[in-house]
Coordinates of C-alpha atoms in Angstrom, one line a residue:
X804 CA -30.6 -2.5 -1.9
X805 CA -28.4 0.4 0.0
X806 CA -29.8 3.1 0.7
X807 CA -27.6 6.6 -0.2
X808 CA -28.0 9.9 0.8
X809 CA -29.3 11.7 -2.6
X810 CA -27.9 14.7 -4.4
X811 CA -31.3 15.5 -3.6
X812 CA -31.5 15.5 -0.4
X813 CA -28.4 17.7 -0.1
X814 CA -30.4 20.4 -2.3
X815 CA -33.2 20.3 -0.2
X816 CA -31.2 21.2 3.1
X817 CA -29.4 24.1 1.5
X818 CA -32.6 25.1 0.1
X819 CA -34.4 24.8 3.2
X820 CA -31.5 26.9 4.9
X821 CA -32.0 29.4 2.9
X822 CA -35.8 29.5 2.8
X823 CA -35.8 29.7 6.6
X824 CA -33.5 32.4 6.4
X825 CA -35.8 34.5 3.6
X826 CA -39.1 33.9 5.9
X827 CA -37.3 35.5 9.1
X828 CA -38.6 39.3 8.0
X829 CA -42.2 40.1 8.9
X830 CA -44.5 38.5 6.1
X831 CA -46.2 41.5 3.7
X832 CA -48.7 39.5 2.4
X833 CA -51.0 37.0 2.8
X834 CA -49.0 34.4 4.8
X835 CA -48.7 30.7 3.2
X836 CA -47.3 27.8 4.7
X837 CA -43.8 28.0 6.3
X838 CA -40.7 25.9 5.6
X839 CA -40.1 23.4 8.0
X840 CA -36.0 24.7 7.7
X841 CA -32.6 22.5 7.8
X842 CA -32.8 21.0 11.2
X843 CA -36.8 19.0 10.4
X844 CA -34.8 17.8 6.9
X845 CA -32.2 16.2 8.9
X846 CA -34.5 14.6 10.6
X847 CA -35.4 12.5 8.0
X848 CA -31.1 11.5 7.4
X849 CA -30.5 7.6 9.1
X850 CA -28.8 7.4 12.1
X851 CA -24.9 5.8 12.6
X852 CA -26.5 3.4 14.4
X853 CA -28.6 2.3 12.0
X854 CA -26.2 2.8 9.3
X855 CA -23.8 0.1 10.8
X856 CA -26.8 -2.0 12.6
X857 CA -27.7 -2.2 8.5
X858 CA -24.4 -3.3 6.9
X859 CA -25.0 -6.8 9.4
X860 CA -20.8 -7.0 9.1
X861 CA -20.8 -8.8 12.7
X862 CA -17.5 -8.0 14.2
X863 CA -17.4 -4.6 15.2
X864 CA -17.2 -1.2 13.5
X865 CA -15.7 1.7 14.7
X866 CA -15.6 5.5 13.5
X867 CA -14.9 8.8 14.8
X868 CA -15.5 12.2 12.7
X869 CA -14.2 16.0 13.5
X870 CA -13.8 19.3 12.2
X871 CA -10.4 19.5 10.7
X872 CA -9.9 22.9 11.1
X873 CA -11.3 23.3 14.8
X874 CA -10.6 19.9 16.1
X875 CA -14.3 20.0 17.5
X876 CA -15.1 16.1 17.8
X877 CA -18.7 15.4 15.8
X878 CA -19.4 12.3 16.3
X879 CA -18.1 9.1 17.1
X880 CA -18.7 4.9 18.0
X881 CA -16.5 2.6 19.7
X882 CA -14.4 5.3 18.8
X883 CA -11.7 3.8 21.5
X884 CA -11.5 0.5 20.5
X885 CA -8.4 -0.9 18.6
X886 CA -8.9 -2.6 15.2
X887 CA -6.7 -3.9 12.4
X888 CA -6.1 -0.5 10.0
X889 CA -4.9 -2.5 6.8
X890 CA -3.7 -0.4 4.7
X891 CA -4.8 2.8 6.2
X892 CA -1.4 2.4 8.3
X893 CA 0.2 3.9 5.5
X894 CA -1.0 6.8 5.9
X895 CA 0.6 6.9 9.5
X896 CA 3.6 5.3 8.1
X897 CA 3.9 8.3 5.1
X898 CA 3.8 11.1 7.7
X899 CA 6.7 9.1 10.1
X900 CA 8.9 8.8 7.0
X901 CA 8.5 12.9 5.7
X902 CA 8.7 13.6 9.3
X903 CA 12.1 11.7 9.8
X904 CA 13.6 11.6 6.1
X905 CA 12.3 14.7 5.3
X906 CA 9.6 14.8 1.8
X907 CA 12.8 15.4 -0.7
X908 CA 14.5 12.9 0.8
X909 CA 16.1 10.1 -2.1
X910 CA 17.3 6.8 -2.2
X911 CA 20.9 6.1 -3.7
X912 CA 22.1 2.8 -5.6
X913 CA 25.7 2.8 -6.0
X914 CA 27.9 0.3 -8.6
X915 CA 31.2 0.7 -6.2
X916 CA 34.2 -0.8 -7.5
X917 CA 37.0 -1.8 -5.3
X918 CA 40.8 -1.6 -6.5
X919 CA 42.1 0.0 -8.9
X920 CA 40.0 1.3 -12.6
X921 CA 41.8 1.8 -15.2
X922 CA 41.4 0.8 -19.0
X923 CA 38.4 0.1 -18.5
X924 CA 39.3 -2.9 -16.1
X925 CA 38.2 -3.0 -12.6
X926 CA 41.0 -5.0 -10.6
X927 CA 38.8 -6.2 -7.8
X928 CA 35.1 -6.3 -7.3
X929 CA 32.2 -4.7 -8.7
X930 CA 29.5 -4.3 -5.8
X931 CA 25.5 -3.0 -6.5
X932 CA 24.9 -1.2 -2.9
X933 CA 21.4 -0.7 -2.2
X934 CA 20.6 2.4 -0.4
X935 CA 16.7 1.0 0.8
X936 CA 15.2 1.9 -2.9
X937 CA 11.6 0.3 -3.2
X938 CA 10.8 2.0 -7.0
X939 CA 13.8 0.2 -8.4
X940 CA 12.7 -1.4 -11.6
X941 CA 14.7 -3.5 -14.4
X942 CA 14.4 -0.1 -16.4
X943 CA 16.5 1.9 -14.2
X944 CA 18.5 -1.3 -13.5
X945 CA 19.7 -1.1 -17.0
X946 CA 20.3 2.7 -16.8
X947 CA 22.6 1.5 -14.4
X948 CA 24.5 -0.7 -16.7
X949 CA 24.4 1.8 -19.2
X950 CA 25.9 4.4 -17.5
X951 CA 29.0 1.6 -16.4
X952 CA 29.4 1.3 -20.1
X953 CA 29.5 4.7 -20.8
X954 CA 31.7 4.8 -18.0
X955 CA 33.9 2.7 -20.3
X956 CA 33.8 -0.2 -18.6
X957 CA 34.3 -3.9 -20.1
X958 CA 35.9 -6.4 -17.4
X959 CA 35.6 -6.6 -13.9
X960 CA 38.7 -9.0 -12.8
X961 CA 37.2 -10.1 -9.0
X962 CA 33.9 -10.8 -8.0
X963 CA 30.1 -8.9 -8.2
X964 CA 28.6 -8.5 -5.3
X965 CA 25.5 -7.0 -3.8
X966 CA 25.5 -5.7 -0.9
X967 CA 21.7 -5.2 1.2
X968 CA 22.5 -4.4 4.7
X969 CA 20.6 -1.1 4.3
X970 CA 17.6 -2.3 5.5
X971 CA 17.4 -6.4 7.6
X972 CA 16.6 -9.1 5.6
X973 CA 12.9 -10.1 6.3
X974 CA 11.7 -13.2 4.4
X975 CA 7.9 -11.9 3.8
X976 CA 6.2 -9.4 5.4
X977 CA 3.1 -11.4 6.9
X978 CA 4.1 -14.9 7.6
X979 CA 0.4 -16.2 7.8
X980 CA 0.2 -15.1 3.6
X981 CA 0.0 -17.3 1.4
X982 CA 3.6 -18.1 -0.1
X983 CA 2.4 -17.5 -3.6
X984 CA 1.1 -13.6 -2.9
X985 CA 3.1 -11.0 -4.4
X986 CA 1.8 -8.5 -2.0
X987 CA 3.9 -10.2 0.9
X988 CA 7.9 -10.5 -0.6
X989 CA 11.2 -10.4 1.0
X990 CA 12.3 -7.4 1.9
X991 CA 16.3 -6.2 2.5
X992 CA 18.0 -3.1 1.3
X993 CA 17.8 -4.0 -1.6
X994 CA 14.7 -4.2 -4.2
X995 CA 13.6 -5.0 -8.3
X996 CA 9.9 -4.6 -9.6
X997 CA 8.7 -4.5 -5.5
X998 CA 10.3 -8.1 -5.2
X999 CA 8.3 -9.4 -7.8
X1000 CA 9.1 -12.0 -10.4
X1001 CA 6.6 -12.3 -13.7
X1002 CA 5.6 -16.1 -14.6
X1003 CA 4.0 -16.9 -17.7
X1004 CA 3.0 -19.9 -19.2
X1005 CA 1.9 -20.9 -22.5
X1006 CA 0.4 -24.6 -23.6
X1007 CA 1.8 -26.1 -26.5
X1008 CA 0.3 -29.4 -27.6
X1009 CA 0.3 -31.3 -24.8
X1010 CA 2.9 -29.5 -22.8
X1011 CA 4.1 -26.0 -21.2
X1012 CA 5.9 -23.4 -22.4
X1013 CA 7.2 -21.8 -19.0
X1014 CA 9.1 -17.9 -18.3
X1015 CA 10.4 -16.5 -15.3
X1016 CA 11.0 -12.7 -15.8
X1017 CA 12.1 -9.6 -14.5
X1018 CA 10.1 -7.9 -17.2
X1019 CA 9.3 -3.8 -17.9
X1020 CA 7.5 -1.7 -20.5
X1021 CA 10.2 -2.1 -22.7
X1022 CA 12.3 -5.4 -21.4
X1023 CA 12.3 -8.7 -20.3
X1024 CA 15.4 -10.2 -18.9
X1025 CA 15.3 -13.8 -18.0
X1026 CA 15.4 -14.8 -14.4
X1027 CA 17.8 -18.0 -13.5
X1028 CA 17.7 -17.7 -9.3
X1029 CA 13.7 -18.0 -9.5
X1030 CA 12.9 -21.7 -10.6
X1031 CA 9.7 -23.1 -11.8
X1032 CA 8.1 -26.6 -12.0
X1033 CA 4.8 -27.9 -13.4
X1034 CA 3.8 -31.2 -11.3
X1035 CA 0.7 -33.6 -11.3
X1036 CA -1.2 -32.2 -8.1
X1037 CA -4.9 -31.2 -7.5
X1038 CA -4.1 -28.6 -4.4
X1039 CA -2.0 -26.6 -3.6
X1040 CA -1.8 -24.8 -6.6
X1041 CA 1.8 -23.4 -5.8
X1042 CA 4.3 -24.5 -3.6
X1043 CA 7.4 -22.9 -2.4
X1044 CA 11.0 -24.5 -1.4
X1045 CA 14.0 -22.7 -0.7
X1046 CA 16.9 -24.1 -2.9
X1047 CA 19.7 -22.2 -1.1
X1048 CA 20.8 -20.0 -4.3
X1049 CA 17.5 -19.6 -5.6
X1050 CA 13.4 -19.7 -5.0
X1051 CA 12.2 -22.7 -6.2
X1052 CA 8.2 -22.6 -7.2
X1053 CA 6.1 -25.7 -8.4
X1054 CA 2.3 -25.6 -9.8
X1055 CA -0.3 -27.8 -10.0
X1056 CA -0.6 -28.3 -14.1
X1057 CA -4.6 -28.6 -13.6
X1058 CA -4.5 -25.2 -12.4
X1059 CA -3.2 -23.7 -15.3
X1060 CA -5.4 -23.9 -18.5
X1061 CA -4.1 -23.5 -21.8
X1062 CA -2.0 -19.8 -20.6
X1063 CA -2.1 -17.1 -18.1
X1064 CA 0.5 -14.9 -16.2
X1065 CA 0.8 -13.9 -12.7
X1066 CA 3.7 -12.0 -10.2
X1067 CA 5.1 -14.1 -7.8
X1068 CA 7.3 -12.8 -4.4
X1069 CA 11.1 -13.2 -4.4
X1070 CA 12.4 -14.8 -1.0
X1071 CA 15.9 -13.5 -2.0
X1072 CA 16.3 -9.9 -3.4
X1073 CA 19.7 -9.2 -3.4
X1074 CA 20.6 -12.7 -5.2
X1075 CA 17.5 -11.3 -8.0
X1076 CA 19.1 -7.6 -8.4
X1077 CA 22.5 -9.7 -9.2
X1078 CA 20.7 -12.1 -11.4
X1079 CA 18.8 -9.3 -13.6
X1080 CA 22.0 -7.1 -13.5
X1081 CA 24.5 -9.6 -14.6
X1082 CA 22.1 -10.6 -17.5
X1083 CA 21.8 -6.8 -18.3
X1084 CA 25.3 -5.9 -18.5
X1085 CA 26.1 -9.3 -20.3
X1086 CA 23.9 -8.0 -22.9
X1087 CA 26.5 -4.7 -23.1
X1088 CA 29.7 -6.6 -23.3
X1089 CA 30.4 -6.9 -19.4
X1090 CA 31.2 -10.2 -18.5
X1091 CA 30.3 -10.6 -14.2
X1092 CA 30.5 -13.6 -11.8
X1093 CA 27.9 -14.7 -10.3
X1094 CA 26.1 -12.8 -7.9
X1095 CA 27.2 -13.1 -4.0
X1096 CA 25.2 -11.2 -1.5
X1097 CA 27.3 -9.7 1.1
X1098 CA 25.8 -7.6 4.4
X1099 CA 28.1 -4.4 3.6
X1100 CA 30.0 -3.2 1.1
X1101 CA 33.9 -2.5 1.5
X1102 CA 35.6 1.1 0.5
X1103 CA 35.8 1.7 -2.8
X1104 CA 35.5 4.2 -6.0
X1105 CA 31.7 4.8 -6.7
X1106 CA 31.2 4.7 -10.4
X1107 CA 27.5 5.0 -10.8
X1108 CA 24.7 6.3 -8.3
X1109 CA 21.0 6.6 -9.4
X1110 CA 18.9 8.3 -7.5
X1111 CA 15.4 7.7 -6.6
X1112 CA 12.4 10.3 -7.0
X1113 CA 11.6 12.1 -4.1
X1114 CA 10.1 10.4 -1.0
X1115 CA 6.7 12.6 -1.2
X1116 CA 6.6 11.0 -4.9
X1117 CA 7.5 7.7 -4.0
X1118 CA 4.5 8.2 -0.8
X1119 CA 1.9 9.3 -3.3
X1120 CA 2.6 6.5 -5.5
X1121 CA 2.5 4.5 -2.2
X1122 CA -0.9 5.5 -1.0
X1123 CA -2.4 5.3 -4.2
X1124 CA -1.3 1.7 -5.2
X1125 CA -1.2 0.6 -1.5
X1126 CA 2.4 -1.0 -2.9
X1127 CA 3.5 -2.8 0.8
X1128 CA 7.3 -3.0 0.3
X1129 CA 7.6 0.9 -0.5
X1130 CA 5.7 0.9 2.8
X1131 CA 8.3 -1.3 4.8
X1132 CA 10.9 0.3 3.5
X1133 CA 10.3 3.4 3.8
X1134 CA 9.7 2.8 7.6
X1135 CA 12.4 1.1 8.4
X1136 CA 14.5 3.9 6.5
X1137 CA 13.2 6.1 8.9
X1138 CA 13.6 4.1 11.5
X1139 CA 17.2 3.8 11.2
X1140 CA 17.9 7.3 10.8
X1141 CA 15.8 8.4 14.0
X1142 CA 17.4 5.8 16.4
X1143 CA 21.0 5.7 14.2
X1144 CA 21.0 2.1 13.8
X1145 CA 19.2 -0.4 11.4
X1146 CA 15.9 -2.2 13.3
X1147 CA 16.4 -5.8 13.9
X1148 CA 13.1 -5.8 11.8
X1149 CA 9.5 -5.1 11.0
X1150 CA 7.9 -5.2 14.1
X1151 CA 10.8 -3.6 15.9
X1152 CA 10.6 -0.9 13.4
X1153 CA 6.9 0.0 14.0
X1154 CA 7.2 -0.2 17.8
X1155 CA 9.6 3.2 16.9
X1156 CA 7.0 4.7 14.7
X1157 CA 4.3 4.2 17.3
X1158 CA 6.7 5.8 19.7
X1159 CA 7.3 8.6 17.5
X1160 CA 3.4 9.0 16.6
X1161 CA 2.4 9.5 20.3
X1162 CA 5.0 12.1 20.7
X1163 CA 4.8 14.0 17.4
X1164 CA 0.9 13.2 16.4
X1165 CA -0.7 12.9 20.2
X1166 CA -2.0 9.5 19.6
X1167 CA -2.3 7.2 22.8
X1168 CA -2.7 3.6 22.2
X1169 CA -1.1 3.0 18.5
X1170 CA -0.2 -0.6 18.2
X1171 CA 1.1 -1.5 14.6
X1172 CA 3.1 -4.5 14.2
X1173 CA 4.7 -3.4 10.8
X1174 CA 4.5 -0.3 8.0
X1175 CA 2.0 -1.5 5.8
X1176 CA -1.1 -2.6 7.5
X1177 CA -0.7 -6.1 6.3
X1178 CA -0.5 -7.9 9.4
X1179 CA -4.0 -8.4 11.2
X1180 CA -2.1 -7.8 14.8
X1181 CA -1.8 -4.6 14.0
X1182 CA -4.7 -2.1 15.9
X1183 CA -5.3 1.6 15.9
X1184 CA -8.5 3.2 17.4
X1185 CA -10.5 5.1 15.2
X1186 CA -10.1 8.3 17.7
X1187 CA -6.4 7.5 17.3
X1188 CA -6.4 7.8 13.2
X1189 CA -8.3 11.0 13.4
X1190 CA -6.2 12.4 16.2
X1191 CA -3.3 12.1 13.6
X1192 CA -5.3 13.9 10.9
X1193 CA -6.2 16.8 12.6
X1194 CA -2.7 17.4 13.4
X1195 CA -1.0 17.8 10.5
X1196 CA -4.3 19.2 8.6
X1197 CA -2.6 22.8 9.0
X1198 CA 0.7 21.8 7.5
X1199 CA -1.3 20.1 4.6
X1200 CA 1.2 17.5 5.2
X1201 CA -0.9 14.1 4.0
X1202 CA -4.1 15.7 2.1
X1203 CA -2.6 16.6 -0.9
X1204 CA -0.9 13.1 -1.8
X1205 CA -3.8 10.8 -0.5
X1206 CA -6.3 9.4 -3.5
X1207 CA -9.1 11.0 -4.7
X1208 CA -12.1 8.2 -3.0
X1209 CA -14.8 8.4 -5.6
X1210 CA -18.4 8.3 -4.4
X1211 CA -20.4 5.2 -6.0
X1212 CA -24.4 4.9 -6.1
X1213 CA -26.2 1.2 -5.0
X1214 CA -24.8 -0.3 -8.1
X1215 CA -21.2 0.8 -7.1
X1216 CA -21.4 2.6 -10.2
X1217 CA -19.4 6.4 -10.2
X1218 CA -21.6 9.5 -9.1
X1219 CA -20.5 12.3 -11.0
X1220 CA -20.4 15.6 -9.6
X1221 CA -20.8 14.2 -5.9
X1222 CA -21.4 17.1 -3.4
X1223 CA -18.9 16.0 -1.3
X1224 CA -15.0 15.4 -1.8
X1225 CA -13.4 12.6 -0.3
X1226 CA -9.7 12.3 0.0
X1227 CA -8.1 8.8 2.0
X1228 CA -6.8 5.8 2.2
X1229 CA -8.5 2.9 2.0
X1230 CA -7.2 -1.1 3.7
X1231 CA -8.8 -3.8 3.0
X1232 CA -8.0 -7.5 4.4
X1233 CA -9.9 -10.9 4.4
X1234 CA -13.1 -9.5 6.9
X1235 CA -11.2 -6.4 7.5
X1236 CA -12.0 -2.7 6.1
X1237 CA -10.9 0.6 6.8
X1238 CA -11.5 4.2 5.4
X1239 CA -9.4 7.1 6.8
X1240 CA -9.0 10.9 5.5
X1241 CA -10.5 14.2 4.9
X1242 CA -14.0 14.7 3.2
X1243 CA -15.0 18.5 2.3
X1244 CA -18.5 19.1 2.5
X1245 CA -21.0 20.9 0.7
X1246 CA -20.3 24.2 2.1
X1247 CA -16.5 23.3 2.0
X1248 CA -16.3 22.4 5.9
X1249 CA -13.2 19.4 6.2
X1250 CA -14.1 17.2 8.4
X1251 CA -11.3 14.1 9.1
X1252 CA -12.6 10.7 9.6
X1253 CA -12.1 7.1 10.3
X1254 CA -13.8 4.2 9.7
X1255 CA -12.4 0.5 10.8
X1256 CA -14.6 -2.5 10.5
X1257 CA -13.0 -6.1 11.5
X1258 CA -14.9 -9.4 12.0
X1259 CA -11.7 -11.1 13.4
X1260 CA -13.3 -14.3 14.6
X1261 CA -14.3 -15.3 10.7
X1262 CA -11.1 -14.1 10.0
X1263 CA -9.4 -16.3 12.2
X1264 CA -11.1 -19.5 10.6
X1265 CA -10.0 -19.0 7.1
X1266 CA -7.1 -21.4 6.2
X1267 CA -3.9 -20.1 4.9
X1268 CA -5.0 -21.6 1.5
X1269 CA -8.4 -20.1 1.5
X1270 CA -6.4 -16.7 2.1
X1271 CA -6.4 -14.9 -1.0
X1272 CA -10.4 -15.6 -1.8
X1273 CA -11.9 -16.5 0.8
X1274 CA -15.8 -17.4 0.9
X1275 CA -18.0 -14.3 1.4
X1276 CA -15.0 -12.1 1.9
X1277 CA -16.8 -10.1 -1.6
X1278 CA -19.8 -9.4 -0.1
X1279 CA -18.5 -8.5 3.1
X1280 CA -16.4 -6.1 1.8
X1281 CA -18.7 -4.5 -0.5
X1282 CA -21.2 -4.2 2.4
X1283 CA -18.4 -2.4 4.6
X1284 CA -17.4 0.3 1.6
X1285 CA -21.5 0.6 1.4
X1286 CA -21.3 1.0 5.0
X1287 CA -18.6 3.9 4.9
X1288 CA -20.1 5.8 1.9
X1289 CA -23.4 6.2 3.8
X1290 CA -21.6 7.3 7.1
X1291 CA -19.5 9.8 5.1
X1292 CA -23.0 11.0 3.4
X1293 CA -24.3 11.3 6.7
X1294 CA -21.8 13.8 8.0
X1295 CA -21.9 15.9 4.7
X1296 CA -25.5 16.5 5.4
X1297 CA -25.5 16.6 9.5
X1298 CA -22.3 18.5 9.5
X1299 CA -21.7 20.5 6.0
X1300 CA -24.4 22.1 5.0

């Protein structure tokens, strides 16, 4: 069972402080025997060492721990060594974006018509532009068709077309995912439901009852440009082919069972946006083409713009959910604006955040591959992550929108009233764990920390398949967020009290 540094314990050293304190005067009476004071107590608290030695996560495990307020460095290991981040890149990737966009920063989608509007008839094209939004959702999609009704609009004589040259068209953002994982879509300027299509399936006597939708809290649009078939197959248990106009998707019937739902990635976001759209605004009268997907859109007469929330919004929501897309796109946003062109794509992208991190944060061997943390080649020292902490801990930049990370007893159950406050970001990848943030200890010291923990070479075994569960990647995680608690217990009682 793991061992945790009890409430108790904590108690005992800032009642042992105090006691040593209370026995300084000269004694009045008869003398009994002395507190041993703060420094024997912490004595007794396991080394870091030990801590990781204990964990047996092979691979290698790195931290680094300092006074936020000071920048005095406590205590580190390895603390120089690159290792995959996962997710804990977003946290670098939230303070490149406020830095660059600037925290009220919004996203615009515009329905720009071309020729002339009148009566309610636009002579040429309707075009969706995508201005780089990654919260889009069929919701405000339809808002947008509303408001182009209300706009009193009811034919569109030429063509619809959507238009995603805001952002470069990536097919997925990890190539070595599985095809089937909706944490790794296409990205491009433009976005629906994070590039996510919902498929559901329902058995019916001996047969399937199969949807493909772009579905919300309160609708659920049909999707035509995402295709699915059932087929006779023990493995894989979903293959993807790209039919030119539209994603098409097969599953093994054995898999299935008699129902069940899951998101799948879309390969082709603009041709979605236009697929959901038109289906919206048929639903309100407007009759559109079919979609095409052009790079750019032409001049025209903006009828409808809907903005986004604002970026420190959408970055909260990011770090929270660890959503990947809002992460690319969000970089690559800033990316363009800071070097006035649009990247060529991901990895060209976070070559210009790393830049920008050594100059604005002072780190010195960043080496991110992308935004989100989801590719494995993707390393960042543990000195690095904490070096980027403690500067912007005075503009209280990144604290306020990380997550709360509750502290959890053997049984990973919740401790309530924990004597120390965590706030960070968590990443976690097959073999791959990471912690990064500010914890307040018991006498309210900050301290920022990092904690990465990689055992590449099993890593490097697992099959493509095998990606999304692989064998023992469970335990090995829970033994690395085990592993982190007890370091960040450690420090609270060495360091904060």
């Amino acid at each position: 069972m793991t061992d945790f540094i009890s409430r108790r314990l904590f108690l005992s050293l800032l009642g042992s402080t105090a006691a040593t304190a209370a026995c300084a005067a000269p004694p009045t009476e008869s003398l009994r025997p002395s507190v041993r004071g703060a420094e024997h107590a912490k004595k007794a608290i396991k080394g870091a060492d030990a801590i990781v030695d204990a964990a047996q996560l092979n691979g290698q495990v790195v931290f680094a721990v300092a006074d936020a307020t000071t920048g005095q460095k406590l205590e580190g290991g390895n603390a120089k060594v690159g290792t995959p981040p996962a997710s804990v890149a977003k946290a670098i990737t939230a303070l490149y974006a406020m830095n660059v966009l600037g925290s009220g920063h919004r996203f615009s989608s515009q329905l720009v018509a071309t020729g002339s509007v009148s009566g309610g008839v636009v002579s040429g094209d309707l075009i969706f532009v995508g201005g780089g939004d990654p919260t889009l959702d069929t919701n405000g999609l339809a808002a947008m068709v509303a408001s182009l009704k209300e706009r009193g609009i009811r034919e569109v004589r030429g063509g619809f077309k959507v238009a995603e040259g805001a952002l470069p068209y990536v097919k997925t953002i990890d190539r070595d995912q599985p095809d089937h994982v909706g944490y790794s879509p296409a990205i491009s300027g433009v976005a629906l439901n994070y590039n996510r299509v919902h498929f559901e399936w329902r058995r019916s006597g001996g047969a399937y009852n199969v949807a493909m939708d772009a579905r919300s809290d309160r609708l659920r649009p049909t999707v035509y440009v995402t295709k699915m078939q059932i087929v006779d197959r023990s493995a894989p248990v979903y293959g993807y082919r790209d039919g030119g106009n539209s994603d098409d998707w097969t599953v093994a019937r054995s898999a299935l069972g008699g129902s069940g739902s899951r998101w799948l990635p879309v390969r082709k976001p603009a041709l979605y946006v236009g697929d959901v759209f038109q289906t919206l605004a048929r639903a309100q009268g407007i009759v559109l083409k079919n979609p095409e997907v052009v790079n750019r859109a032409p001049q025209g007469t903006v009828l409808v713009s809907r903005q986004s929330d604002d970026l420190r919004t959408i970055l909260r929501d990011m770090l929270r959910f660890s959503t990947n897309i809002t992460a690319e796109m969000v970089g690559m946003a800033a990316t363009a604006k800071r070097t006035g062109r649009v990247p060529s794509g991901l990895k060209a992208s976070a070559s210009e955040m790393n830049r920008w991190a050594g100059e604005s944060l002072g780190t010195s061997n960043l080496r991110l591959v992308d935004h989100s943390g989801l590719g494995s080649a993707s390393k960042i020292t543990a000195d690095d992550m904490v070096q980027a902490l403690l500067k912007t801990y005075d503009s209280n930049a990144l604290r306020p929108i990380l997550k709360s990370f509750p502290m959890r007893d053997a049984n990973r159950r919740l401790i309530k009233d924990h004597p120390i406050q965590v706030d960070a970001k968590t990443g976690t990848l097959n073999f791959v764990s990471g912690l990064g943030g500010y914890m307040t200890a018991p006498n309210g010291r900050v301290l920022a920390f990092a904690i990465f923990a990689a055992d590449e070479a099993t890593r490097s075994r697992i099959s493509k398949a095998e990606r999304e569960s692989p064998q023992g990647g469970r335990s090995w995680n829970r033994r690395a967020k085990a592993m982190q608690q007890q370091l960040i217990e450690r420090w609270g009682a060495i360091y904060g009290v």
